[in-house]
């Protein structure tokens, strides 16, 4: 008789505590496992006393849904062309100071990949940023947008480039036409593939004058405030790093 009462006492204790610990004497949850877990079949979530939980679909990931206080499954969708890469880091910086070109014409020679950042170029200081690459397989995408404005009725040409560690890695030239005060949006998008893994790459955008024909040219800044202001003319650089997940 004593043995039967002893077994019943143990059973009631387990029910009252309602927590089970494996490899721990002080469980903090309903099931507390201090060690590795091997699951040979399905892992189901959000089940009830009468319904099985969801095991998700092939390719789904387990998602900690804090808004609903429950875990669920989410599908990962990768855009066509990215393969198995996902965004490793992304950052946007902005510049409202800009640069102004006056005086005589600048050089109209072609530009070479890897050319050094020289005094011919004027850096948009607000576009200076840094990024890191940790995988041999990667894509670094740079998206730059600014506004160009000029004085005078003559055309004005210019160039803007993306410099990584003070080496030119992407460049685009353009010409601004129109009457005094005319302005236009300028975009430069570039992708570098398989940069060497490294911490703290430095990226910046710099611009230079080409044939300005005696006009004053503002890059990322207004030179005729009748038609433009600093909020409208500011420059933005977004750097995105994609790596295999």
Tab-separated table of C-alpha atoms in Angstrom:
chain	number	residue	atom	x	y	z
A	1	UNK	CA	0.000	0.000	0.000
A	2	UNK	CA	2.826	2.415	0.753
A	3	UNK	CA	4.327	1.891	-2.718
A	4	UNK	CA	1.044	2.851	-4.409
A	5	UNK	CA	0.710	6.083	-2.416
A	6	UNK	CA	4.316	7.019	-3.178
A	7	UNK	CA	3.793	6.640	-6.948
A	8	UNK	CA	0.623	8.726	-6.819
A	9	UNK	CA	2.467	11.505	-4.983
A	10	UNK	CA	5.157	11.708	-7.688
A	11	UNK	CA	2.518	11.845	-10.436
A	12	UNK	CA	0.701	14.740	-8.774
A	13	UNK	CA	3.952	16.660	-8.344
A	14	UNK	CA	4.677	16.517	-12.076
A	15	UNK	CA	1.204	17.830	-12.900
A	16	UNK	CA	1.419	20.736	-10.443
A	17	UNK	CA	4.885	21.856	-11.593
A	18	UNK	CA	3.892	21.620	-15.302
A	19	UNK	CA	7.557	22.029	-16.324
A	20	UNK	CA	10.000	19.377	-17.476
A	21	UNK	CA	13.743	19.868	-17.558
A	22	UNK	CA	16.185	17.733	-19.511
A	23	UNK	CA	19.752	18.026	-18.270
A	24	UNK	CA	18.683	20.862	-15.951
A	25	UNK	CA	17.174	20.643	-12.435
A	26	UNK	CA	15.487	24.064	-12.743
A	27	UNK	CA	13.446	24.270	-15.964
A	28	UNK	CA	12.267	27.757	-16.917
A	29	UNK	CA	9.676	26.718	-19.519
A	30	UNK	CA	7.173	23.942	-20.067
A	31	UNK	CA	10.033	21.981	-21.670
A	32	UNK	CA	13.582	23.153	-20.961
A	33	UNK	CA	16.346	21.266	-22.815
A	34	UNK	CA	19.957	21.991	-21.884
A	35	UNK	CA	21.716	20.430	-24.871
A	36	UNK	CA	21.365	19.584	-28.557
A	37	UNK	CA	18.048	18.566	-30.124
A	38	UNK	CA	17.669	16.122	-33.011
A	39	UNK	CA	14.263	16.025	-34.730
A	40	UNK	CA	13.797	13.029	-37.015
A	41	UNK	CA	10.429	14.053	-38.454
A	42	UNK	CA	8.310	17.219	-38.479
A	43	UNK	CA	8.397	20.279	-36.250
A	44	UNK	CA	4.850	21.648	-35.952
A	45	UNK	CA	3.693	24.984	-34.555
A	46	UNK	CA	0.393	26.524	-33.385
A	47	UNK	CA	-1.297	23.189	-32.680
A	48	UNK	CA	-4.322	22.710	-30.387
A	49	UNK	CA	-5.866	19.838	-28.439
A	50	UNK	CA	-7.876	18.816	-31.504
A	51	UNK	CA	-5.741	19.999	-34.452
A	52	UNK	CA	-2.166	19.324	-35.496
A	53	UNK	CA	0.108	22.345	-35.804
A	54	UNK	CA	1.606	23.463	-39.108
A	55	UNK	CA	4.855	21.900	-40.321
A	56	UNK	CA	5.302	24.556	-43.003
A	57	UNK	CA	6.290	23.921	-46.603
A	58	UNK	CA	9.615	23.042	-48.219
A	59	UNK	CA	11.928	26.060	-48.097
A	60	UNK	CA	10.076	27.848	-45.270
A	61	UNK	CA	11.857	29.210	-42.214
A	62	UNK	CA	10.623	29.235	-38.618
A	63	UNK	CA	9.591	32.805	-37.770
A	64	UNK	CA	9.350	34.256	-34.267
A	65	UNK	CA	6.138	36.252	-34.604
A	66	UNK	CA	6.332	38.588	-31.599
A	67	UNK	CA	3.213	40.521	-32.638
A	68	UNK	CA	1.015	37.446	-32.278
A	69	UNK	CA	3.104	35.900	-29.477
A	70	UNK	CA	3.426	32.688	-31.492
A	71	UNK	CA	5.939	31.166	-33.899
A	72	UNK	CA	4.948	30.490	-37.499
A	73	UNK	CA	6.463	29.625	-40.882
A	74	UNK	CA	7.578	32.122	-43.534
A	75	UNK	CA	8.524	31.574	-47.174
A	76	UNK	CA	11.820	33.053	-48.426
A	77	UNK	CA	11.505	34.637	-51.869
A	78	UNK	CA	14.640	35.661	-53.758
A	79	UNK	CA	14.237	37.974	-56.760
A	80	UNK	CA	15.190	36.564	-60.158
A	81	UNK	CA	18.857	37.199	-60.964
A	82	UNK	CA	20.100	37.118	-57.390
A	83	UNK	CA	20.498	33.372	-57.261
A	84	UNK	CA	20.983	32.352	-53.656
A	85	UNK	CA	22.138	35.778	-52.456
A	86	UNK	CA	20.398	37.970	-49.908
A	87	UNK	CA	21.025	41.444	-48.543
A	88	UNK	CA	23.949	41.329	-46.113
A	89	UNK	CA	23.929	45.074	-45.384
A	90	UNK	CA	22.318	48.247	-46.705
A	91	UNK	CA	22.841	51.881	-45.768
A	92	UNK	CA	21.886	55.302	-47.117
A	93	UNK	CA	23.721	58.593	-46.579
A	94	UNK	CA	22.816	62.088	-47.770
A	95	UNK	CA	24.584	65.354	-48.551
A	96	UNK	CA	23.084	68.870	-48.695
A	97	UNK	CA	26.360	70.774	-49.083
A	98	UNK	CA	27.198	69.764	-52.644
A	99	UNK	CA	29.995	71.236	-54.772
A	100	UNK	CA	30.148	74.216	-57.156
A	101	UNK	CA	32.272	74.471	-60.309
A	102	UNK	CA	33.262	77.801	-61.842
A	103	UNK	CA	36.019	79.231	-64.044
A	104	UNK	CA	37.573	77.533	-67.023
A	105	UNK	CA	36.720	74.156	-68.473
A	106	UNK	CA	37.977	70.969	-66.906
A	107	UNK	CA	39.432	67.889	-68.546
A	108	UNK	CA	37.252	66.007	-71.028
A	109	UNK	CA	39.493	62.924	-71.189
A	110	UNK	CA	38.021	59.450	-70.590
A	111	UNK	CA	38.167	57.908	-67.116
A	112	UNK	CA	39.692	54.521	-66.227
A	113	UNK	CA	38.523	51.930	-63.732
A	114	UNK	CA	40.826	51.970	-60.705
A	115	UNK	CA	42.084	55.526	-61.291
A	116	UNK	CA	43.134	57.359	-58.133
A	117	UNK	CA	41.040	60.093	-56.548
A	118	UNK	CA	42.900	63.289	-57.457
A	119	UNK	CA	42.380	66.998	-56.786
A	120	UNK	CA	40.477	67.254	-60.093
A	121	UNK	CA	37.559	65.616	-58.285
A	122	UNK	CA	35.455	67.251	-55.555
A	123	UNK	CA	34.050	64.872	-52.928
A	124	UNK	CA	30.471	65.242	-51.734
A	125	UNK	CA	31.380	64.915	-48.061
A	126	UNK	CA	27.980	63.688	-46.930
A	127	UNK	CA	28.233	60.658	-49.227
A	128	UNK	CA	31.254	59.181	-47.434
A	129	UNK	CA	30.285	55.771	-46.044
A	130	UNK	CA	31.795	52.388	-45.151
A	131	UNK	CA	30.843	48.748	-45.679
A	132	UNK	CA	32.253	45.258	-45.124
A	133	UNK	CA	32.400	42.090	-47.214
A	134	UNK	CA	32.732	38.671	-45.544
A	135	UNK	CA	32.179	36.249	-48.438
A	136	UNK	CA	34.214	35.595	-51.579
A	137	UNK	CA	30.942	35.622	-53.526
A	138	UNK	CA	29.287	39.020	-53.326
A	139	UNK	CA	27.725	41.942	-55.154
A	140	UNK	CA	28.175	45.549	-54.046
A	141	UNK	CA	25.513	47.840	-55.504
A	142	UNK	CA	25.759	51.634	-55.355
A	143	UNK	CA	22.805	53.906	-56.162
A	144	UNK	CA	23.537	57.627	-56.306
A	145	UNK	CA	21.126	60.440	-57.087
A	146	UNK	CA	21.645	64.205	-57.085
A	147	UNK	CA	20.489	67.396	-58.784
A	148	UNK	CA	22.586	69.469	-61.184
A	149	UNK	CA	21.911	73.165	-61.796
A	150	UNK	CA	23.692	75.830	-63.856
A	151	UNK	CA	23.758	79.552	-64.455
A	152	UNK	CA	23.858	81.040	-67.954
A	153	UNK	CA	22.286	79.759	-71.159
A	154	UNK	CA	25.283	77.724	-72.385
A	155	UNK	CA	25.487	73.963	-71.960
A	156	UNK	CA	27.574	72.480	-69.150
A	157	UNK	CA	29.055	68.980	-68.929
A	158	UNK	CA	30.262	67.168	-65.828
A	159	UNK	CA	31.052	63.718	-64.436
A	160	UNK	CA	30.351	61.976	-61.132
A	161	UNK	CA	31.995	58.781	-59.964
A	162	UNK	CA	31.866	56.228	-57.146
A	163	UNK	CA	35.219	55.759	-55.433
A	164	UNK	CA	35.978	52.721	-53.268
A	165	UNK	CA	39.081	53.126	-51.114
A	166	UNK	CA	39.867	56.229	-53.209
A	167	UNK	CA	39.850	54.298	-56.494
A	168	UNK	CA	37.332	55.050	-59.239
A	169	UNK	CA	34.997	52.075	-59.685
A	170	UNK	CA	32.059	53.611	-61.576
A	171	UNK	CA	31.559	56.861	-63.476
A	172	UNK	CA	28.997	58.598	-65.649
A	173	UNK	CA	29.148	61.828	-67.652
A	174	UNK	CA	26.228	64.071	-68.534
A	175	UNK	CA	25.363	67.446	-70.091
A	176	UNK	CA	22.961	70.042	-68.724
A	177	UNK	CA	21.106	72.169	-71.308
A	178	UNK	CA	18.598	74.984	-70.995
A	179	UNK	CA	18.271	78.560	-69.836
A	180	UNK	CA	19.857	80.096	-66.736
A	181	UNK	CA	18.682	78.267	-63.625
A	182	UNK	CA	17.898	75.041	-65.465
A	183	UNK	CA	18.417	71.858	-63.464
A	184	UNK	CA	18.048	68.102	-63.851
A	185	UNK	CA	18.136	64.890	-61.811
A	186	UNK	CA	21.323	62.850	-62.211
A	187	UNK	CA	21.497	59.109	-61.399
A	188	UNK	CA	24.435	56.736	-61.204
A	189	UNK	CA	23.886	53.028	-60.506
A	190	UNK	CA	26.719	50.509	-60.441
A	191	UNK	CA	27.364	46.956	-59.256
A	192	UNK	CA	30.756	45.475	-58.387
A	193	UNK	CA	31.091	41.689	-58.282
A	194	UNK	CA	33.153	39.553	-55.903
A	195	UNK	CA	35.085	42.191	-54.018
A	196	UNK	CA	37.851	40.824	-51.810
A	197	UNK	CA	36.490	40.083	-48.304
A	198	UNK	CA	37.481	42.968	-46.069
A	199	UNK	CA	36.233	45.035	-43.167
A	200	UNK	CA	35.699	48.780	-43.476
A	201	UNK	CA	35.744	49.534	-47.184
A	202	UNK	CA	35.408	53.294	-47.736
A	203	UNK	CA	33.012	54.539	-50.419
A	204	UNK	CA	32.345	58.101	-51.548
A	205	UNK	CA	31.018	60.038	-54.512
A	206	UNK	CA	33.060	62.773	-56.186
A	207	UNK	CA	32.284	64.958	-59.194
A	208	UNK	CA	34.328	67.013	-61.642
A	209	UNK	CA	33.687	69.664	-64.269
A	210	UNK	CA	34.270	69.000	-67.955
A	211	UNK	CA	33.148	71.693	-70.439
A	212	UNK	CA	31.198	74.284	-68.456
A	213	UNK	CA	31.544	77.177	-70.959
A	214	UNK	CA	31.921	79.865	-68.322
A	215	UNK	CA	28.791	78.806	-66.400
A	216	UNK	CA	28.579	78.113	-62.690
A	217	UNK	CA	27.510	74.511	-62.088
A	218	UNK	CA	26.144	73.221	-58.807
A	219	UNK	CA	26.135	69.491	-58.013
A	220	UNK	CA	23.843	68.694	-55.118
A	221	UNK	CA	23.386	72.377	-54.352
A	222	UNK	CA	21.416	75.304	-55.782
A	223	UNK	CA	23.226	78.014	-57.743
A	224	UNK	CA	19.980	79.795	-58.608
A	225	UNK	CA	17.569	79.712	-55.656
A	226	UNK	CA	14.705	81.085	-57.750
A	227	UNK	CA	14.072	77.553	-59.008
A	228	UNK	CA	15.827	75.266	-56.500
A	229	UNK	CA	16.752	74.941	-52.821
A	230	UNK	CA	18.986	72.683	-50.722
A	231	UNK	CA	16.212	70.236	-49.825
A	232	UNK	CA	15.383	69.703	-53.502
A	233	UNK	CA	18.987	69.452	-54.658
A	234	UNK	CA	20.470	67.144	-51.999
A	235	UNK	CA	22.477	64.045	-52.924
A	236	UNK	CA	21.760	60.501	-51.720
A	237	UNK	CA	23.979	57.399	-51.865
A	238	UNK	CA	22.684	53.916	-51.020
A	239	UNK	CA	25.134	51.032	-50.635
A	240	UNK	CA	23.803	47.456	-50.689
A	241	UNK	CA	25.926	44.334	-50.144
A	242	UNK	CA	24.528	40.967	-51.270
A	243	UNK	CA	26.070	37.659	-50.189
A	244	UNK	CA	24.998	33.994	-50.133
A	245	UNK	CA	22.738	33.170	-47.229
